[in-house]
JSON list of C-alpha atoms in Angstrom, two decimals:
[
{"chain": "A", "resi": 28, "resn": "UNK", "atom": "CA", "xyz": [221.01, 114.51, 2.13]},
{"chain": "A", "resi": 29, "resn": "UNK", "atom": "CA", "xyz": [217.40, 114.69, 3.07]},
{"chain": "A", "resi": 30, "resn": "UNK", "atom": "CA", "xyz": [216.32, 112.05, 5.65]},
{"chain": "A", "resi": 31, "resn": "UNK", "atom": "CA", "xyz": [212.26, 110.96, 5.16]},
{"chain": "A", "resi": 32, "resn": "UNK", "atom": "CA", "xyz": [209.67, 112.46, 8.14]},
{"chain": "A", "resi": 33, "resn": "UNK", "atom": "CA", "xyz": [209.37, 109.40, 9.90]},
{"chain": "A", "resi": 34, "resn": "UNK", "atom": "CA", "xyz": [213.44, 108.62, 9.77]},
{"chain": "A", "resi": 35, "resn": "UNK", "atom": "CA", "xyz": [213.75, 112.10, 11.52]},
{"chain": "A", "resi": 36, "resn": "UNK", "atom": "CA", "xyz": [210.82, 111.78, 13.69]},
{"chain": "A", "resi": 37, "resn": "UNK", "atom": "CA", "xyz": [212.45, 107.97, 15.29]},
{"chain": "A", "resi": 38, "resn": "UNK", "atom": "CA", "xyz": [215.80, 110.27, 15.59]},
{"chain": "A", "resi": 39, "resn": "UNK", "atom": "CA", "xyz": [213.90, 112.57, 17.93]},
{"chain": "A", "resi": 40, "resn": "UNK", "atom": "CA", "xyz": [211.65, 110.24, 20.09]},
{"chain": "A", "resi": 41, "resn": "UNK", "atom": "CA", "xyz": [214.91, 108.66, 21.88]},
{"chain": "A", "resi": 42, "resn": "UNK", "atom": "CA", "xyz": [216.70, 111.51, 22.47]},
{"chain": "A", "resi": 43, "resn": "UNK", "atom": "CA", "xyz": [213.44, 112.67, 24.56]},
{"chain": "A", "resi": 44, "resn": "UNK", "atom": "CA", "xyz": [212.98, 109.89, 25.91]},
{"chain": "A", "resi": 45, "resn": "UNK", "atom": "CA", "xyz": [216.66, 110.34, 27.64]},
{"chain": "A", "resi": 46, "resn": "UNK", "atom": "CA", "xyz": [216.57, 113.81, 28.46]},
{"chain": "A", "resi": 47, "resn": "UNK", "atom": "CA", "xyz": [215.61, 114.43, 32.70]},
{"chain": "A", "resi": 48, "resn": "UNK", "atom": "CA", "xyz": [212.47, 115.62, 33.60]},
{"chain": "A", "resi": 49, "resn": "UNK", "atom": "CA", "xyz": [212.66, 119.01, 35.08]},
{"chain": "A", "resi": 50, "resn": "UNK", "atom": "CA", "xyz": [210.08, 119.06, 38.21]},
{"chain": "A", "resi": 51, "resn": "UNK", "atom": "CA", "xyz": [209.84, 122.88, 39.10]},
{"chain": "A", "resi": 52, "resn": "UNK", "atom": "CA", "xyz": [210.53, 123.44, 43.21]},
{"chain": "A", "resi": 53, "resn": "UNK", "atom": "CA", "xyz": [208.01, 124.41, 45.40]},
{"chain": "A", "resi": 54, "resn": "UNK", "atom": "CA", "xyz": [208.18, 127.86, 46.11]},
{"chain": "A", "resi": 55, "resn": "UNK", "atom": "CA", "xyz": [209.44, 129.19, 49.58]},
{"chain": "A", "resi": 56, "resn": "UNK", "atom": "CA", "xyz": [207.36, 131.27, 51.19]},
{"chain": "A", "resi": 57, "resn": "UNK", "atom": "CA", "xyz": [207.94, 133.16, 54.60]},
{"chain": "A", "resi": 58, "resn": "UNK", "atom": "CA", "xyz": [206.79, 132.25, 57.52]},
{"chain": "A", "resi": 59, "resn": "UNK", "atom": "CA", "xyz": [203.06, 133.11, 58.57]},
{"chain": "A", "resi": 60, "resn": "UNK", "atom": "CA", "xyz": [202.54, 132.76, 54.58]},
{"chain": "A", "resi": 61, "resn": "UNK", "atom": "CA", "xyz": [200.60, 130.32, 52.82]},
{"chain": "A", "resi": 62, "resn": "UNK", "atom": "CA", "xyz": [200.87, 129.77, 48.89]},
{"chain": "A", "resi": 63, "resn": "UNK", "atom": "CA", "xyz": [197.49, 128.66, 47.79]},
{"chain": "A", "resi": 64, "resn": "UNK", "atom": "CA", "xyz": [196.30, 129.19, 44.55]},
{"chain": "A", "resi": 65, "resn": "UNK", "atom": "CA", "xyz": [192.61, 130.89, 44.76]},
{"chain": "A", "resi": 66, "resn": "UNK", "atom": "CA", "xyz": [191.74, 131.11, 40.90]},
{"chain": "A", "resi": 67, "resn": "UNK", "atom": "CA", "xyz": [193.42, 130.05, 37.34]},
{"chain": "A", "resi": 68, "resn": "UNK", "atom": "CA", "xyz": [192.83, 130.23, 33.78]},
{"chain": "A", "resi": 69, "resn": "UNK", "atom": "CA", "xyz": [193.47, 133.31, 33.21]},
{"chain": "A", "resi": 70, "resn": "UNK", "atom": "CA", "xyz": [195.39, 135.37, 30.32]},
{"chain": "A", "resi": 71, "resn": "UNK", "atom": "CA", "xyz": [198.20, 138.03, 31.61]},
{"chain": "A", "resi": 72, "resn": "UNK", "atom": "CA", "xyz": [196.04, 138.69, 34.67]},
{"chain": "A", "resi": 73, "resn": "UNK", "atom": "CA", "xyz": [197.63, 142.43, 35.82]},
{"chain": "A", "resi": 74, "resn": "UNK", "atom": "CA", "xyz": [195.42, 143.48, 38.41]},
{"chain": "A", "resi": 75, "resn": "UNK", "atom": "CA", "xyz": [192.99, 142.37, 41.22]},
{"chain": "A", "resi": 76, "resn": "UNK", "atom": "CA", "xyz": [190.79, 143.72, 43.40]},
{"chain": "A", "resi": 77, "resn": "UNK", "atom": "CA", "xyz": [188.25, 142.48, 46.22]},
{"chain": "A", "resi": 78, "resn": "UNK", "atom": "CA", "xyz": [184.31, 143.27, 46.56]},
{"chain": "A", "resi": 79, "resn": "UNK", "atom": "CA", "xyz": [182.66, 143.37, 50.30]},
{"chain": "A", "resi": 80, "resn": "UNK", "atom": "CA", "xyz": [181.94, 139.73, 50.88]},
{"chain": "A", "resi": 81, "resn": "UNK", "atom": "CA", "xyz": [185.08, 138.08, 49.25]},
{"chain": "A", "resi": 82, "resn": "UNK", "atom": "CA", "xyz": [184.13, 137.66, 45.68]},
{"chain": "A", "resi": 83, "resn": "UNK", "atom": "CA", "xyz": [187.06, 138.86, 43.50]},
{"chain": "A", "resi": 84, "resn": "UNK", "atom": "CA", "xyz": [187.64, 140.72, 40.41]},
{"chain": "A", "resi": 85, "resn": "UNK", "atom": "CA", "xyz": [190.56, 139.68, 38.18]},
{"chain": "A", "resi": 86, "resn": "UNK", "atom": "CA", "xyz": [191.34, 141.97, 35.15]},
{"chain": "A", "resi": 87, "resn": "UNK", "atom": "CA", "xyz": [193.48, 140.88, 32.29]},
{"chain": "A", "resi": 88, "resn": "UNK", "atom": "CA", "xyz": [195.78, 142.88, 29.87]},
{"chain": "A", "resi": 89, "resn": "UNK", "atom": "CA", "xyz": [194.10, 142.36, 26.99]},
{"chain": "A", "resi": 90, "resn": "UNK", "atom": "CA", "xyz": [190.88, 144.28, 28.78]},
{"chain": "A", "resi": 91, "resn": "UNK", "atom": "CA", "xyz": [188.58, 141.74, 30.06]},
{"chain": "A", "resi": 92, "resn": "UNK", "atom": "CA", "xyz": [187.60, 141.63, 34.06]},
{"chain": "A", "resi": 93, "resn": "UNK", "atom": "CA", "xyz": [186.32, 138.56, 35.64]},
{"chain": "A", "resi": 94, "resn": "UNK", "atom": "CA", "xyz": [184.21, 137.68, 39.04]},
{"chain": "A", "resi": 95, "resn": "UNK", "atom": "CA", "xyz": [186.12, 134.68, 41.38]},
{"chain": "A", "resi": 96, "resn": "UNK", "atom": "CA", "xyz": [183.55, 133.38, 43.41]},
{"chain": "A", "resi": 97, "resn": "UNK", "atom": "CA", "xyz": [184.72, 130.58, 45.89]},
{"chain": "A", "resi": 98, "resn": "UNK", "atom": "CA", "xyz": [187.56, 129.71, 43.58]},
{"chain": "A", "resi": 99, "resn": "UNK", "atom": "CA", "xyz": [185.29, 129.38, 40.60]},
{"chain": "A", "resi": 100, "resn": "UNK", "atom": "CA", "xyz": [185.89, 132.00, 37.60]},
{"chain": "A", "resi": 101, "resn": "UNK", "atom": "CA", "xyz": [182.72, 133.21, 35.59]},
{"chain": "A", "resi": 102, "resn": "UNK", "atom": "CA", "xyz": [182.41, 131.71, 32.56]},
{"chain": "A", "resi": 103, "resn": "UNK", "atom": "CA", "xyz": [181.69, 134.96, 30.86]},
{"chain": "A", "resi": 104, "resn": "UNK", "atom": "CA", "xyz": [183.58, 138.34, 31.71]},
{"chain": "A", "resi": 105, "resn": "UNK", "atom": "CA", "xyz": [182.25, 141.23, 33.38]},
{"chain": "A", "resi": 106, "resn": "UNK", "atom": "CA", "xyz": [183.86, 143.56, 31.11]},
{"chain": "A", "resi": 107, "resn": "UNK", "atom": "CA", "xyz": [185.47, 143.54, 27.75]},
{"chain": "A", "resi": 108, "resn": "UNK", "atom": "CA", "xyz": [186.86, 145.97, 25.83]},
{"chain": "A", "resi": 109, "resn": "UNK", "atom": "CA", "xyz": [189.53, 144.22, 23.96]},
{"chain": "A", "resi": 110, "resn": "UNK", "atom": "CA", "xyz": [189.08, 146.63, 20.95]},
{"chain": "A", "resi": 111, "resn": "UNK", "atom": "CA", "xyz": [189.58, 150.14, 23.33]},
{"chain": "A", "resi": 112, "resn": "UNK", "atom": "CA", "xyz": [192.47, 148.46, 25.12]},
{"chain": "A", "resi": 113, "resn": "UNK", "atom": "CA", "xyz": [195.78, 148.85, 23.72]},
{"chain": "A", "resi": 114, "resn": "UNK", "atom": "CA", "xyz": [197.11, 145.24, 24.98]},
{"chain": "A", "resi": 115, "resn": "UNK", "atom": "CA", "xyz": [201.43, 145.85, 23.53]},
{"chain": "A", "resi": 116, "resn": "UNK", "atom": "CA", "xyz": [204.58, 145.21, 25.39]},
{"chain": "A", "resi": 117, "resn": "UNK", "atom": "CA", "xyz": [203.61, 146.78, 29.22]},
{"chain": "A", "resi": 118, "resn": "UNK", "atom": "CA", "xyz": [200.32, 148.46, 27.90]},
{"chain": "A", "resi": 119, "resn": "UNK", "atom": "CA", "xyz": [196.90, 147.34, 29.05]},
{"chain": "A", "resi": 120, "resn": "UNK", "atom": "CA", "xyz": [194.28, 147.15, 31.48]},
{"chain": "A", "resi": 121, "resn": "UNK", "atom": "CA", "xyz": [197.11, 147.77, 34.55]},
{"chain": "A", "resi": 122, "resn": "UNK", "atom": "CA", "xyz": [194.61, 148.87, 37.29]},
{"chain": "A", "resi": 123, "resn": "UNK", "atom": "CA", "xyz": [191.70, 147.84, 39.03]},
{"chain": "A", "resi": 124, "resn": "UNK", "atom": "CA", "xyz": [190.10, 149.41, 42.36]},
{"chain": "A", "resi": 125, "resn": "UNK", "atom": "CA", "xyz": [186.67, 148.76, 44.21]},
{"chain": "A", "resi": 126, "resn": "UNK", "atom": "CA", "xyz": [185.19, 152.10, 45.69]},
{"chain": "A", "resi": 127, "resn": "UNK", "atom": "CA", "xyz": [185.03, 152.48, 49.34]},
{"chain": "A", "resi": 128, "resn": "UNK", "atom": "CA", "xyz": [181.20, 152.98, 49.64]},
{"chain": "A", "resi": 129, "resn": "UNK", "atom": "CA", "xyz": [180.86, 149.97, 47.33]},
{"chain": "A", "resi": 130, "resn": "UNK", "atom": "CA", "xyz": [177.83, 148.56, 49.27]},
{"chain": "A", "resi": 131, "resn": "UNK", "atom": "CA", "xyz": [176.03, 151.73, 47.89]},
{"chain": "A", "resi": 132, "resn": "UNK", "atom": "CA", "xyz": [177.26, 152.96, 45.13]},
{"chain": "A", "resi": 133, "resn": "UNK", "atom": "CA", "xyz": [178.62, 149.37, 43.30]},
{"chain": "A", "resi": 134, "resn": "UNK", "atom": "CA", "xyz": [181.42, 151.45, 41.78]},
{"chain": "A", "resi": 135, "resn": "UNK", "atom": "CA", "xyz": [184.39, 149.88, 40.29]},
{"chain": "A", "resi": 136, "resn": "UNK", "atom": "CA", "xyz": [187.49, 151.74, 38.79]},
{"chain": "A", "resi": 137, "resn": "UNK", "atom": "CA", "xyz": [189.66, 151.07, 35.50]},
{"chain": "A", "resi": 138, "resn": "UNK", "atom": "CA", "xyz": [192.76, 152.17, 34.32]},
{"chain": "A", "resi": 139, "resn": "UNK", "atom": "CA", "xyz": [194.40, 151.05, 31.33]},
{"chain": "A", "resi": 140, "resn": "UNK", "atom": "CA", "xyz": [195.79, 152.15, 27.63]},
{"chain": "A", "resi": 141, "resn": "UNK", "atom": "CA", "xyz": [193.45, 152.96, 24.69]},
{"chain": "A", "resi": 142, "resn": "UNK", "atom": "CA", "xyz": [194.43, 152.38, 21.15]},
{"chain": "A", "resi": 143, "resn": "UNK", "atom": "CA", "xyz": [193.52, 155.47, 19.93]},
{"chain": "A", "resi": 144, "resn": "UNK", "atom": "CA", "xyz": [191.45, 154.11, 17.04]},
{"chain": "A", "resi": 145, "resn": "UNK", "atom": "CA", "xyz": [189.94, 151.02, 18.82]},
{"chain": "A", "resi": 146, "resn": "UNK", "atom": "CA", "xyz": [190.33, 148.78, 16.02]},
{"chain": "A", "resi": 147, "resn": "UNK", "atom": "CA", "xyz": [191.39, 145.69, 17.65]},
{"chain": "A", "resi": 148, "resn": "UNK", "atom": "CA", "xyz": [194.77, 145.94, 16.07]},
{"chain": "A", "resi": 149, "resn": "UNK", "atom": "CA", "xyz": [197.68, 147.18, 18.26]},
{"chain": "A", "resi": 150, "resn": "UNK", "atom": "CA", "xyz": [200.08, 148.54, 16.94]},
{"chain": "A", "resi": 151, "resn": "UNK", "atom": "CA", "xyz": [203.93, 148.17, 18.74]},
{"chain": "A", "resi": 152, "resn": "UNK", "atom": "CA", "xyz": [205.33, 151.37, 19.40]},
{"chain": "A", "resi": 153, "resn": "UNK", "atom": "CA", "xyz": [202.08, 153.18, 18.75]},
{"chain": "A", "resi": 154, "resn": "UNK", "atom": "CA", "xyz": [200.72, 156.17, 20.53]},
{"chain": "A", "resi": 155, "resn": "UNK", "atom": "CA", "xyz": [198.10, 154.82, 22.72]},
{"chain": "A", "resi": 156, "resn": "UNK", "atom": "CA", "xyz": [197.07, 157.66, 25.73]},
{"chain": "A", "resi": 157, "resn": "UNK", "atom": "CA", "xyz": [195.66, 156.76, 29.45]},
{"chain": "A", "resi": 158, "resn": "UNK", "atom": "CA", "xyz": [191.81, 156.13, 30.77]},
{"chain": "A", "resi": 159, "resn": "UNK", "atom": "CA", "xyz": [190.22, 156.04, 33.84]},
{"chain": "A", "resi": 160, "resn": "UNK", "atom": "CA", "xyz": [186.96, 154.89, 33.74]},
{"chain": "A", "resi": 161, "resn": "UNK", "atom": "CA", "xyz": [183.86, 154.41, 36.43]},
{"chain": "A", "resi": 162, "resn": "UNK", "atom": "CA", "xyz": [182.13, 151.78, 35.86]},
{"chain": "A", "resi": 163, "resn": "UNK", "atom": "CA", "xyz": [178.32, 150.28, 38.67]},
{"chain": "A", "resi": 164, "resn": "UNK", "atom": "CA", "xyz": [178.12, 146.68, 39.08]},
{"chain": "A", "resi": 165, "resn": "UNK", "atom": "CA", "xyz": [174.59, 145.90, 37.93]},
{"chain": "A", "resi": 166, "resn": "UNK", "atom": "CA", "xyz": [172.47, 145.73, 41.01]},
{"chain": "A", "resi": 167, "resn": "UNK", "atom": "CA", "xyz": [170.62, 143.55, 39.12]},
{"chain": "A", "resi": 168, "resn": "UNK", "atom": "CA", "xyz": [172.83, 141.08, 38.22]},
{"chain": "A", "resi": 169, "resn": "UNK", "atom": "CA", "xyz": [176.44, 141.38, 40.28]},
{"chain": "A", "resi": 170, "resn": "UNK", "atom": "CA", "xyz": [178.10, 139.45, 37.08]},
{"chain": "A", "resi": 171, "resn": "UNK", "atom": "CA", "xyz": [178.31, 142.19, 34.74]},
{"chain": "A", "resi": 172, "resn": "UNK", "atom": "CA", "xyz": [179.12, 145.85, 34.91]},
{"chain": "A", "resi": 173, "resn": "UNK", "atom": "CA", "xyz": [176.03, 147.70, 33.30]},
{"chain": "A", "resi": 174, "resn": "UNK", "atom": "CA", "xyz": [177.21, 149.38, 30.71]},
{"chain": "A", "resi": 175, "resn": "UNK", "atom": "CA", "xyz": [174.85, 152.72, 30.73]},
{"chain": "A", "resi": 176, "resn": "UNK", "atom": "CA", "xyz": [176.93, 153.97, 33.46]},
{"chain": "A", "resi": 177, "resn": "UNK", "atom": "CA", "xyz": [180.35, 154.14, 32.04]},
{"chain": "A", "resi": 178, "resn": "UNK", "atom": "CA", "xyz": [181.73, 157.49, 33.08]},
{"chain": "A", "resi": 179, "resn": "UNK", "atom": "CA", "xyz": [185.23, 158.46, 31.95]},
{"chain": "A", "resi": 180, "resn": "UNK", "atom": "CA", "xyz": [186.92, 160.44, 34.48]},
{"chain": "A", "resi": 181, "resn": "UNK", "atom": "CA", "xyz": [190.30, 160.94, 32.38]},
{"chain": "A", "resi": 182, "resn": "UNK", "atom": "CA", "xyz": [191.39, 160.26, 28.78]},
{"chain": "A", "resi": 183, "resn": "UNK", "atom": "CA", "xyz": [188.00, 160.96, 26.81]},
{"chain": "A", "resi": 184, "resn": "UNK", "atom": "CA", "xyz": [190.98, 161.84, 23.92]},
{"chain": "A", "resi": 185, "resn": "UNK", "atom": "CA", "xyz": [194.65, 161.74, 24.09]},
{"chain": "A", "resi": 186, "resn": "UNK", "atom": "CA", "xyz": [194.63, 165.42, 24.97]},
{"chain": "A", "resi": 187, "resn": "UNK", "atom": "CA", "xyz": [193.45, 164.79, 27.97]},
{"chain": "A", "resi": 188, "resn": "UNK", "atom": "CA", "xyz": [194.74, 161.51, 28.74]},
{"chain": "A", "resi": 189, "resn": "UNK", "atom": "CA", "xyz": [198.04, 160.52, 29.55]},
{"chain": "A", "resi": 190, "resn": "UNK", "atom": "CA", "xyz": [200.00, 159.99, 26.66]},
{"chain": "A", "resi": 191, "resn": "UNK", "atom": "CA", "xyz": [202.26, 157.36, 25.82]},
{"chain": "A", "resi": 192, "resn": "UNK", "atom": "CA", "xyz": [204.83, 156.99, 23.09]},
{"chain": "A", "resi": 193, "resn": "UNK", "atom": "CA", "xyz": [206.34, 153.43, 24.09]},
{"chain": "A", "resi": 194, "resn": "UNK", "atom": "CA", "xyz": [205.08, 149.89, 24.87]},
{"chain": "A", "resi": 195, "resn": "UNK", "atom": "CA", "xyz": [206.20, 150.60, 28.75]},
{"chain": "A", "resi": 196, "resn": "UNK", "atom": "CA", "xyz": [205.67, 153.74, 31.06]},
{"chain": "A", "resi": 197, "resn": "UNK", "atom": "CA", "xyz": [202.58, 154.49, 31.09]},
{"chain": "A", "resi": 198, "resn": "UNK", "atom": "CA", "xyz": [199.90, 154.00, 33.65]},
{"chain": "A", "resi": 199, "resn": "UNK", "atom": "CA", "xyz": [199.90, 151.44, 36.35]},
{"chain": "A", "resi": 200, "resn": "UNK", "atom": "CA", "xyz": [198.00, 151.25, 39.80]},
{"chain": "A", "resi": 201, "resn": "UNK", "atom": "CA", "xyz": [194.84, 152.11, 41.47]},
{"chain": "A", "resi": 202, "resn": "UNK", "atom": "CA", "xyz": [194.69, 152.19, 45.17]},
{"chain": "A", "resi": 203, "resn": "UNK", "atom": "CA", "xyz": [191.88, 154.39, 47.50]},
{"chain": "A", "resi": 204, "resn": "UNK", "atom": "CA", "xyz": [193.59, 156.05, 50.31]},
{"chain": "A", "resi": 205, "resn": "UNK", "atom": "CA", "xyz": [191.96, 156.06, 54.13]},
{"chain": "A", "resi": 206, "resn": "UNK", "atom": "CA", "xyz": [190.53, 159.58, 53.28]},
{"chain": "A", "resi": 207, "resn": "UNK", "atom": "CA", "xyz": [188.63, 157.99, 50.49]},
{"chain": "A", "resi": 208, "resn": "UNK", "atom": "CA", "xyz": [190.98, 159.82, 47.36]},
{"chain": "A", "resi": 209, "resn": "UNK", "atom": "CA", "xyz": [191.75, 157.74, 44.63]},
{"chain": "A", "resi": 210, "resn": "UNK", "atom": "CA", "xyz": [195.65, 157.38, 43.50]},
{"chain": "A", "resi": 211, "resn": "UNK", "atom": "CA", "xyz": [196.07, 156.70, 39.58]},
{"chain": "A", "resi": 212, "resn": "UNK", "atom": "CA", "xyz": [199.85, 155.89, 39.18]},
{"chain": "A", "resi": 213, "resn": "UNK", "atom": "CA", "xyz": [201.09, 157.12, 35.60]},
{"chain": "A", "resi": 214, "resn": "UNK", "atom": "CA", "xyz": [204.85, 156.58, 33.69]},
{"chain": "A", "resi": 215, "resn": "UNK", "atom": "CA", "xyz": [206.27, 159.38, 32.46]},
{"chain": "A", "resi": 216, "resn": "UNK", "atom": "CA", "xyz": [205.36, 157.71, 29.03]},
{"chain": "A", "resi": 217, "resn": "UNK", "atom": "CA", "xyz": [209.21, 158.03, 27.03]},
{"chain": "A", "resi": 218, "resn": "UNK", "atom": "CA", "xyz": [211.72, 156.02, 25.63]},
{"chain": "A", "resi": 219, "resn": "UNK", "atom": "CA", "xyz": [214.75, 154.82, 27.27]},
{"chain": "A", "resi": 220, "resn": "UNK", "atom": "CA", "xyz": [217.55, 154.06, 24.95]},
{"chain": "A", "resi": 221, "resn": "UNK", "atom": "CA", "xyz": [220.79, 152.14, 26.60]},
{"chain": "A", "resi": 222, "resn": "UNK", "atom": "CA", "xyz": [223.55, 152.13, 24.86]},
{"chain": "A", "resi": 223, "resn": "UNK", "atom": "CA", "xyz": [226.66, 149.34, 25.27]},
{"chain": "A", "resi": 224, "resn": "UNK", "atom": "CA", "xyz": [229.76, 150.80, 26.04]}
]
């Protein structure tokens, strides 16, 4: 038998109105910790990194970076490349580091996965291959990353990039040690299979 919308709909509204509200816990942090939150809004943010002066970067998966200035997120990104990033499963824009003689230079660092045909369309399970990529902050405007300079330091093509044939595994972190070398963490890029016993 078929009950009418609204018969189904009065069903519903009392048994919500009965169920508990669930109030999440504050978190527990150590001691000499604070938990503060310094920026929201974003979508899968997956890396962060700090200019001189305290203004932030935040980059998300999907392969857009934005400024945090005083807690307040640009409206508009300073990069996006949403149709170059391969944004499936762990695949993305993964890491994100500020040069050392950034008062200079303005250089900024990103690693991530390309779709290898830059469609927009991502494909799960796809062979997508590793970029790192130099981009200057304009020292015109400090919101956007001028474009004209893009240099790719690894993965012009998947020959030369790192490849993946998985959603997971592939590249990862960008941190400058104190000599001033850059480390670009990378997956070994495979498939693990578990089987139940």
């Amino acid at each position: 038998m078929r009950l009418p919308r609204f018969a189904l709909l009065s069903l519903v509204v009392p048994l919500l109105a009965i169920l508990p509200t669930v109030v999440p816990a504050a978190p527990v942090v150590p001691s000499g910790f604070v938990d503060e939150v310094v920026a929201q809004g974003f979508i899968r943010p997956t890396c962060i990194a700090f200019l001189p002066g305290g203004r932030m970067l935040v980059g998300e998966q999907r392969g857009r970076v934005y400024a945090v200035t005083n807690g307040v997120t640009s409206a508009a990104p300073m990069w996006s490349r949403e149709n170059e990033v391969m944004n499936e499963g762990d695949l993305g824009l993964l890491g994100m580091a500020v040069d050392p003689n950034y008062v200079t230079n303005h250089f900024v660092y990103l690693l991530y996965m390309v779709d290898p045909d830059s469609d927009g369309v991502d494909t799960p399970f796809g062979p997508a291959y590793g970029r790192l990529t130099r981009y200057r902050v304009s020292f015109a405007d400090s919101n956007v990353f001028d474009a004209s300079t893009r240099t790719i330091l690894m993965g012009v093509s998947m020959r030369d990039g790192s490849v993946d044939t998985y959603d997971s595994h592939a590249v990862g972190a960008l941190h400058f040690g104190r000599d001033g070398s850059l480390f670009v963490s990378i997956g070994e890029g495979a498939v693990h299979e578990y089987v139940d016993a």
